[in-house]
PDB file of N, CA and C in Angstrom:
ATOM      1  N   UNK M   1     180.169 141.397 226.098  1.00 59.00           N
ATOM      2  CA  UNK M   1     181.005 140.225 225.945  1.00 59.00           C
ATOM      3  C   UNK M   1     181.587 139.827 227.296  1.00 59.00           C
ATOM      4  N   UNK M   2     182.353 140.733 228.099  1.00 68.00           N
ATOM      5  CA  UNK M   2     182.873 140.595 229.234  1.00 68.00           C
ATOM      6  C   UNK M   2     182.581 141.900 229.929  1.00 68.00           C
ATOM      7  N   UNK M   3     183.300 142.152 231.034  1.00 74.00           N
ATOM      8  CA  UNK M   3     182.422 142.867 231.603  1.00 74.00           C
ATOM      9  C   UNK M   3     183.848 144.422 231.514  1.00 74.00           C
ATOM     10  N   UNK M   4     183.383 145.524 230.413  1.00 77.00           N
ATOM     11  CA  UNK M   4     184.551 146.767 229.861  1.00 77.00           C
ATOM     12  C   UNK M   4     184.230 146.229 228.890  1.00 77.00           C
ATOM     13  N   UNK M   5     183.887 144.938 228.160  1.00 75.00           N
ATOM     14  CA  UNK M   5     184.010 144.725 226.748  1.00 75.00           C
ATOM     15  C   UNK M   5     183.216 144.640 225.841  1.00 75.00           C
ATOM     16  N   UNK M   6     182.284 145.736 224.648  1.00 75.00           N
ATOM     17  CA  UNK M   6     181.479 146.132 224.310  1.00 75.00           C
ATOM     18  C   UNK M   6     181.402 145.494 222.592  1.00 75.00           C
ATOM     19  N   UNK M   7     180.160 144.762 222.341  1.00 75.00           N
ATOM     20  CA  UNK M   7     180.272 144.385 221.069  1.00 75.00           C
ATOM     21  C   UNK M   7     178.698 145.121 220.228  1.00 75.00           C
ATOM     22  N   UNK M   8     179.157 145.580 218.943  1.00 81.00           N
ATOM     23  CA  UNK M   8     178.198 146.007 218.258  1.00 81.00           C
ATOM     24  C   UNK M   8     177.842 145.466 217.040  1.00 81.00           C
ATOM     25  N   UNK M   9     176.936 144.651 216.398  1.00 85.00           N
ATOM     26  CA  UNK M   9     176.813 144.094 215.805  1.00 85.00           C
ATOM     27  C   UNK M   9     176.891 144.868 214.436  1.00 85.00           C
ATOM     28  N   UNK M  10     177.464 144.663 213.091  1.00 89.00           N
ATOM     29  CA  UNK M  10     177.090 145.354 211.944  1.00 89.00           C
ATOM     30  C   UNK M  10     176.013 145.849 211.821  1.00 89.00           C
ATOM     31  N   UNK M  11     175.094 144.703 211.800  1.00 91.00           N
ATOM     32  CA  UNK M  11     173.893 144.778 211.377  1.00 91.00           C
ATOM     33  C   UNK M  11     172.855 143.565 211.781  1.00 91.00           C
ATOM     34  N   UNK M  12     171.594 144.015 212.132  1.00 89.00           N
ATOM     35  CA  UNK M  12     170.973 142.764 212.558  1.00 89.00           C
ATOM     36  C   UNK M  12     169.173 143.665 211.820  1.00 89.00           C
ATOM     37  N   UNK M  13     168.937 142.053 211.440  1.00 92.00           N
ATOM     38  CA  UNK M  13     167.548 142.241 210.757  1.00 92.00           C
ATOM     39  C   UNK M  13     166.806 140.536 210.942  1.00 92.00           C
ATOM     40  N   UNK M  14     165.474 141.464 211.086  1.00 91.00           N
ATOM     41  CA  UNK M  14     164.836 140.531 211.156  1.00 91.00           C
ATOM     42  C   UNK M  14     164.564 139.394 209.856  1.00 91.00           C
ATOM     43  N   UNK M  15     164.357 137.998 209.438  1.00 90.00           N
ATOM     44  CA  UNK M  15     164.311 137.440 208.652  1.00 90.00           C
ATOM     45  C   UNK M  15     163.590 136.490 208.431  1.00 90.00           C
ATOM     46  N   UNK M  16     162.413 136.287 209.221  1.00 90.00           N
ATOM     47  CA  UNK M  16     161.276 135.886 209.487  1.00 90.00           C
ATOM     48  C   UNK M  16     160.229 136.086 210.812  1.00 90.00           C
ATOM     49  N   UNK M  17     159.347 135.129 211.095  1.00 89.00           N
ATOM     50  CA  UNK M  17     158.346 135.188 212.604  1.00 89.00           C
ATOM     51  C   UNK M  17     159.579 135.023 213.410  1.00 89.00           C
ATOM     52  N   UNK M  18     160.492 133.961 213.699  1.00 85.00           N
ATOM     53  CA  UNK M  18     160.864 133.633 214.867  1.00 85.00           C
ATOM     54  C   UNK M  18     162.822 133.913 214.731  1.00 85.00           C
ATOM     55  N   UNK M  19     163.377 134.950 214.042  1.00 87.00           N
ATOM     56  CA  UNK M  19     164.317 134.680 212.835  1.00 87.00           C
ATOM     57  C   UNK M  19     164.937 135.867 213.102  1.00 87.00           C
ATOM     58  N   UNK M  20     166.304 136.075 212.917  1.00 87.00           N
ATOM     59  CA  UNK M  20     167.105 137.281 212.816  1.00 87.00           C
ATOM     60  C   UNK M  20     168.350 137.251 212.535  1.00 87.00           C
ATOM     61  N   UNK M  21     168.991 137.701 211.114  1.00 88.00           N
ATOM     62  CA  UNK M  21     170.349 137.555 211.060  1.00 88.00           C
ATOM     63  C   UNK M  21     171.327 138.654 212.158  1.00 88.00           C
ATOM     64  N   UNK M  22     172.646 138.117 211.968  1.00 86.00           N
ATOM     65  CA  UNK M  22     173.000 138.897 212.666  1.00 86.00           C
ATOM     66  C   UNK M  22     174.694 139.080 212.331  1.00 86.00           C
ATOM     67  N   UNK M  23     175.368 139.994 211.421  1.00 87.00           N
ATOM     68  CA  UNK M  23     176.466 140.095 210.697  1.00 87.00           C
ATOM     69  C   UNK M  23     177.602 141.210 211.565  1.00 87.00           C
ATOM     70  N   UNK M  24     178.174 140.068 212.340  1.00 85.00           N
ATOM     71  CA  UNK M  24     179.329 140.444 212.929  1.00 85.00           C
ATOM     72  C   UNK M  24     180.579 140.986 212.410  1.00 85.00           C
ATOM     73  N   UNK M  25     181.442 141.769 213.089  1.00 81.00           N
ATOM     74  CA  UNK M  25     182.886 141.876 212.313  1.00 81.00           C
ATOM     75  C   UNK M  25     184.277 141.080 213.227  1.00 81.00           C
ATOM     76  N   UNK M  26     183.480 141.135 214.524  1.00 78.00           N
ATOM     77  CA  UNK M  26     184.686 140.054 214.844  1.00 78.00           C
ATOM     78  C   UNK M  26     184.222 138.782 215.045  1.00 78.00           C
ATOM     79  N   UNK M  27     183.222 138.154 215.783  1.00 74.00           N
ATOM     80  CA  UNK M  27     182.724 136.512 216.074  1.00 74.00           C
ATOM     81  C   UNK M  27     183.430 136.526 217.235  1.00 74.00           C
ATOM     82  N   UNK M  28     183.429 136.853 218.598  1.00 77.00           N
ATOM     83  CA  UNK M  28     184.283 136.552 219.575  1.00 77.00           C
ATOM     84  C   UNK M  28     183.428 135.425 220.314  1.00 77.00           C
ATOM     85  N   UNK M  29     184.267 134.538 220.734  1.00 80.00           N
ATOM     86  CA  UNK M  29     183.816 133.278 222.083  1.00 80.00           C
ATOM     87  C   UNK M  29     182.323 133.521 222.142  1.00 80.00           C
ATOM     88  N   UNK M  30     181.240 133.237 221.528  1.00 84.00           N
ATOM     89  CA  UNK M  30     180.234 132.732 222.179  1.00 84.00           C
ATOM     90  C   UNK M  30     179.387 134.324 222.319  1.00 84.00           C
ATOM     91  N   UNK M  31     180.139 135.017 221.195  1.00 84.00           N
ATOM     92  CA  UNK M  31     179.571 136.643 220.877  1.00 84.00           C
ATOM     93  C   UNK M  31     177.916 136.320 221.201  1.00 84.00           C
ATOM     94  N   UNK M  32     177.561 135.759 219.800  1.00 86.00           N
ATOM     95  CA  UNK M  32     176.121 135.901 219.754  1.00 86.00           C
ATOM     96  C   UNK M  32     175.166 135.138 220.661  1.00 86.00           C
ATOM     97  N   UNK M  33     175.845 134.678 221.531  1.00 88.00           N
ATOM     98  CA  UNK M  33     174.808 133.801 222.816  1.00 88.00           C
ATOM     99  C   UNK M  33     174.525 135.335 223.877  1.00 88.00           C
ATOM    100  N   UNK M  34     175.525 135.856 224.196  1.00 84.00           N
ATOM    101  CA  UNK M  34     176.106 136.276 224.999  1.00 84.00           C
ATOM    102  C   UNK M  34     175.248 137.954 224.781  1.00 84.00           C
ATOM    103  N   UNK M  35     175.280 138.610 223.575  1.00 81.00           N
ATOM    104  CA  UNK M  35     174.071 139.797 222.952  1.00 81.00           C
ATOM    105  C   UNK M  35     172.883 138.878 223.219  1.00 81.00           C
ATOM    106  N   UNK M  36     172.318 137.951 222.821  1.00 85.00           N
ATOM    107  CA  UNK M  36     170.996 137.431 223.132  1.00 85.00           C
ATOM    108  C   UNK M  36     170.601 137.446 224.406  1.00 85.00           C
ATOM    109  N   UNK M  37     171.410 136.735 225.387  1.00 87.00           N
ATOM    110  CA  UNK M  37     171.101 136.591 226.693  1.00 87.00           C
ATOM    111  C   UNK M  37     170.822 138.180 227.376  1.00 87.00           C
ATOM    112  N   UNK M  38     171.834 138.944 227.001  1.00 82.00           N
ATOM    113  CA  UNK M  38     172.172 139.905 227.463  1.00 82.00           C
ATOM    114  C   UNK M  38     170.612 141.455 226.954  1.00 82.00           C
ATOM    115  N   UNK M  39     170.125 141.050 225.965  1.00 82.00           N
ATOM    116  CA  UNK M  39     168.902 141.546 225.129  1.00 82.00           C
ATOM    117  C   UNK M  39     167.795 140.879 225.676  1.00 82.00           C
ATOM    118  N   UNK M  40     167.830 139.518 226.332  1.00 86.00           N
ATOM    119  CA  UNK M  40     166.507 138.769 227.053  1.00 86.00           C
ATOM    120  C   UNK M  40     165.593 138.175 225.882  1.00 86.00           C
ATOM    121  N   UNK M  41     166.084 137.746 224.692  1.00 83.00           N
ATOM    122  CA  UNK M  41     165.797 137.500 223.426  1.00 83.00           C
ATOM    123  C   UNK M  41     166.025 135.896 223.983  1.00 83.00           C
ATOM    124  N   UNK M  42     165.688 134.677 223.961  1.00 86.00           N
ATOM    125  CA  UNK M  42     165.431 133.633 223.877  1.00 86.00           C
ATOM    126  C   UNK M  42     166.446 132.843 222.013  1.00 86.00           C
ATOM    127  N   UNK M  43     167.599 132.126 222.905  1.00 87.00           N
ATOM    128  CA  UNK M  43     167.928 131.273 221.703  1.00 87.00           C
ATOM    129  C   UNK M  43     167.508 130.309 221.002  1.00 87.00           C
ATOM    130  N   UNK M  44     167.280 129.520 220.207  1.00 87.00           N
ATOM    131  CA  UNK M  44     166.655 128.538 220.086  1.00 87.00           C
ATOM    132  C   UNK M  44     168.396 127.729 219.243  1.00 87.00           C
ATOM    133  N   UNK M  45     168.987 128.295 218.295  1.00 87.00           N
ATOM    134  CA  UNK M  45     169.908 127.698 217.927  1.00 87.00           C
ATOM    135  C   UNK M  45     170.649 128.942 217.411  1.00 87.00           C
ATOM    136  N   UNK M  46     172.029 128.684 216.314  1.00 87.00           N
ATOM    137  CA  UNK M  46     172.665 129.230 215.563  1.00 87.00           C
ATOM    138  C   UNK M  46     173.189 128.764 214.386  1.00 87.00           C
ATOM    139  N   UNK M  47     173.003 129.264 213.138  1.00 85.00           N
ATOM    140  CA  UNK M  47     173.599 129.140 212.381  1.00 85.00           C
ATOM    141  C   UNK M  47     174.428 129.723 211.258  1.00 85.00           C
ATOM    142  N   UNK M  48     175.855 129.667 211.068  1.00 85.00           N
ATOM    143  CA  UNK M  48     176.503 130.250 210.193  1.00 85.00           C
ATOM    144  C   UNK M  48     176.642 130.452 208.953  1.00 85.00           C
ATOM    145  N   UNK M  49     176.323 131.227 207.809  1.00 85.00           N
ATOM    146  CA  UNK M  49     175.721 131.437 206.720  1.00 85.00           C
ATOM    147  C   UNK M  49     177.094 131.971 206.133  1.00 85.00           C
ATOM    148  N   UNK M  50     177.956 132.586 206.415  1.00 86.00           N
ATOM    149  CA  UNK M  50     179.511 132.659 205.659  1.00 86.00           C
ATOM    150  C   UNK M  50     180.378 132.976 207.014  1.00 86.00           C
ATOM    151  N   UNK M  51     181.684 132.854 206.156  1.00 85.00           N
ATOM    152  CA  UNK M  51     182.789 132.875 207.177  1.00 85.00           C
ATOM    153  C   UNK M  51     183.762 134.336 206.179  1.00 85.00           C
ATOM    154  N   UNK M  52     183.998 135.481 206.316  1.00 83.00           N
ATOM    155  CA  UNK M  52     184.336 136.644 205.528  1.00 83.00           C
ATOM    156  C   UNK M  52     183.632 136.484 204.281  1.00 83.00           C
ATOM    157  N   UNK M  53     184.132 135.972 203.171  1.00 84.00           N
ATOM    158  CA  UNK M  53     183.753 136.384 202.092  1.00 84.00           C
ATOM    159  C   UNK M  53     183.630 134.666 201.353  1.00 84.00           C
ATOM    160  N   UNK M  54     183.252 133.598 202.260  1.00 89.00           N
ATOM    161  CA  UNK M  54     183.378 132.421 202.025  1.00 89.00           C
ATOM    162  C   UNK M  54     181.912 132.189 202.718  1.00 89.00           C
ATOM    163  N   UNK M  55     181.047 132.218 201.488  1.00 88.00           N
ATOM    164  CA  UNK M  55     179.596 131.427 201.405  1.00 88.00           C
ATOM    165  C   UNK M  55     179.408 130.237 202.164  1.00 88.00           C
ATOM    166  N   UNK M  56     178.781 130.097 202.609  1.00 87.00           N
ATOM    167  CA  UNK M  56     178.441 128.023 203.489  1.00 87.00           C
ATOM    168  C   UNK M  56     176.885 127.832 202.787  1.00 87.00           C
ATOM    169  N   UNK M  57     176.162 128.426 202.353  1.00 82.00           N
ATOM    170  CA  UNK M  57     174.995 128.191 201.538  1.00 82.00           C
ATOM    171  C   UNK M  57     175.266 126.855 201.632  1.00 82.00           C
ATOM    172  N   UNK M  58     175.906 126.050 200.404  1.00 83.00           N
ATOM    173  CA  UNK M  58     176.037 124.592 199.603  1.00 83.00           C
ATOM    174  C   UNK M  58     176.719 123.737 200.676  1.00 83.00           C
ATOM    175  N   UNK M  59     177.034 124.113 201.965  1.00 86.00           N
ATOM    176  CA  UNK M  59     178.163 123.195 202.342  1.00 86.00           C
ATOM    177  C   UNK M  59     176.982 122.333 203.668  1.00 86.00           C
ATOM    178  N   UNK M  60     176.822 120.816 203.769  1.00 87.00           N
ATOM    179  CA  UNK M  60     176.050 120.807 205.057  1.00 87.00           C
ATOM    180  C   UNK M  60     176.753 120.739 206.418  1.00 87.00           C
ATOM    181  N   UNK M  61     176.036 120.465 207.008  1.00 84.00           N
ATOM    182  CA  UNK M  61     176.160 120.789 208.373  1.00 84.00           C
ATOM    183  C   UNK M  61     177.191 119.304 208.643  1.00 84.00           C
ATOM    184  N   UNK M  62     178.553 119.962 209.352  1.00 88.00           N
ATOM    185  CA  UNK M  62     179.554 118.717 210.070  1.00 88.00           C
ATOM    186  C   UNK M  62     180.245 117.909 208.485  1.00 88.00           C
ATOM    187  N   UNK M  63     179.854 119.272 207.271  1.00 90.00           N
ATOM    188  CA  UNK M  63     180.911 119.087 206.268  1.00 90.00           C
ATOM    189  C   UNK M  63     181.671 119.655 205.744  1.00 90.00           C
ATOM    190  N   UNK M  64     183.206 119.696 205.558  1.00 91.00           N
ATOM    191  CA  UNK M  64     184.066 120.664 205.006  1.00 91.00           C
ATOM    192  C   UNK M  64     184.787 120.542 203.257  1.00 91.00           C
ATOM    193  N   UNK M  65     185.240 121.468 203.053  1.00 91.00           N
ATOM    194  CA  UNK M  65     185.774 121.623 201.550  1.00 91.00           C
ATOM    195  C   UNK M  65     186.865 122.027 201.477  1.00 91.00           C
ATOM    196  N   UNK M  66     187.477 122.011 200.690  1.00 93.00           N
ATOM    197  CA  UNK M  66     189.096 122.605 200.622  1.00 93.00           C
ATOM    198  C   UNK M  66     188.481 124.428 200.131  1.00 93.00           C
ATOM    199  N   UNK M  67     189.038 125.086 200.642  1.00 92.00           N
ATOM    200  CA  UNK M  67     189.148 126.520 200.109  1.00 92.00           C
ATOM    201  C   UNK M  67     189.313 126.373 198.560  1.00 92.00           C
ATOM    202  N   UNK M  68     188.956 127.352 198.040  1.00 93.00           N
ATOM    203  CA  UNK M  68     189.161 127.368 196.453  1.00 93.00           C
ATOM    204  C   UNK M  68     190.392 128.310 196.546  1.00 93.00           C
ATOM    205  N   UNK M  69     191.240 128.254 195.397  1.00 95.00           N
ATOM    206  CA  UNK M  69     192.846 129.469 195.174  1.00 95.00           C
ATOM    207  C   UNK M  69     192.216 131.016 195.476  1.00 95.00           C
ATOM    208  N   UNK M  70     190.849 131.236 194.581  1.00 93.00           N
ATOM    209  CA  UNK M  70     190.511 132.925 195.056  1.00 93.00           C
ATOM    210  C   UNK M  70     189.985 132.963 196.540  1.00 93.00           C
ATOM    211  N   UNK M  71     189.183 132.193 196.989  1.00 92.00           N
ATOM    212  CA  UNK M  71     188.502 132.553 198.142  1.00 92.00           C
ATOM    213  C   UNK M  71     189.924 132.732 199.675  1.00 92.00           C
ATOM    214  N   UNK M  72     191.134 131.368 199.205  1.00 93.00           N
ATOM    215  CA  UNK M  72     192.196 131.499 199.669  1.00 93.00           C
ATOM    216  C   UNK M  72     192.917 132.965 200.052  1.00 93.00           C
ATOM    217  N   UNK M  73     193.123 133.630 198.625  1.00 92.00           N
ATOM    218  CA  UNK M  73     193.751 134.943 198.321  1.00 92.00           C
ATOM    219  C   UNK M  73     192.682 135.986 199.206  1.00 92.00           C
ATOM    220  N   UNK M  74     191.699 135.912 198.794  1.00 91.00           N
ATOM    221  CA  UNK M  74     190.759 136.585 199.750  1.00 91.00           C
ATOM    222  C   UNK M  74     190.508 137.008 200.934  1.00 91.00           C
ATOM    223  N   UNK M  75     190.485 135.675 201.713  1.00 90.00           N
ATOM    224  CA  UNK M  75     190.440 135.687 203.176  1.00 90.00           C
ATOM    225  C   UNK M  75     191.891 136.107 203.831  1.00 90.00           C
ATOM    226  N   UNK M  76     193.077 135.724 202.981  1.00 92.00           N
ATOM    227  CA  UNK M  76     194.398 136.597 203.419  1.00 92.00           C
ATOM    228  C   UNK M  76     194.474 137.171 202.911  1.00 92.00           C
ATOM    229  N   UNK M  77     193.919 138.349 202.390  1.00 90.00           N
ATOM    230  CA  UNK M  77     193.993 140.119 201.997  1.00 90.00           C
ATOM    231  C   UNK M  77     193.094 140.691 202.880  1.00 90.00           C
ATOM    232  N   UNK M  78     191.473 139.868 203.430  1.00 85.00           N
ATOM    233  CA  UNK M  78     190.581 140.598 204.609  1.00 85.00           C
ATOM    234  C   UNK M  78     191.651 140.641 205.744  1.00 85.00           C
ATOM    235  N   UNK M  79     192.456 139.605 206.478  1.00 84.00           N
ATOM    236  CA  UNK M  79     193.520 139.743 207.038  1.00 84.00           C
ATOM    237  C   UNK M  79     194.755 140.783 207.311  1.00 84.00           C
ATOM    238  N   UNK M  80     194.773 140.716 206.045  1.00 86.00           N
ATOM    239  CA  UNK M  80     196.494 141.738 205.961  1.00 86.00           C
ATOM    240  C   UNK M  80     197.526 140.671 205.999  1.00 86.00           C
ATOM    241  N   UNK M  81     196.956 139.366 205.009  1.00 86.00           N
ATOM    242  CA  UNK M  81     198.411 138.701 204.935  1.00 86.00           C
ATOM    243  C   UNK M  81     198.465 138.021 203.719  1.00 86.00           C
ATOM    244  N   UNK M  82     198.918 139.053 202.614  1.00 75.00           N
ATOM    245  CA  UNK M  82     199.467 138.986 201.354  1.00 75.00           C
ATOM    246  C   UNK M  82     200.580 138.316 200.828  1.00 75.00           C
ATOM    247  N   UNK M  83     201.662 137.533 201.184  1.00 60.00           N
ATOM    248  CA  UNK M  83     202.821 136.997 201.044  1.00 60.00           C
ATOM    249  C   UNK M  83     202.482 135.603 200.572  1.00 60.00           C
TER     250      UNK M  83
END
């Protein structure tokens, strides 16, 4: 990431010919450019498939939704902010 600053991906799998997910636990600044470049792996783009425990499957691209009440409660309990 920077240079002392070490990122390890959860998990990364391949997901087609030209294709590879790649399931982070933090997302820092420009994380996954930055492992690619750094691997000599060639980007072509990125795309985000959930945000914690909040699916983007249905949502398109440069469109947003209101949070639903559970997914709300959710993402502030992955947090630690219950109140």
């Amino acid at each position: 990431i920077e240079p002392g600053v070490y990122s390890k991906p959860l998990s990364v799998k391949q997901t087609g010919k030209k294709a590879i997910s790649i399931v982070l636990k933090t997302g820092r600044n420009r994380e996954v450019r930055r492992l690619s470049s750094n691997c000599g792996v060639p980007l072509a783009g990125l795309e985000r498939t959930r945000y914690g425990s909040v699916l983007l499957r249905d949502i398109e691209r440069g469109v947003w939704r209101e949070l639903t009440p559970e997914e709300t409660m959710e993402l502030r309990s992955l947090v630690g902010f219950n109140s």
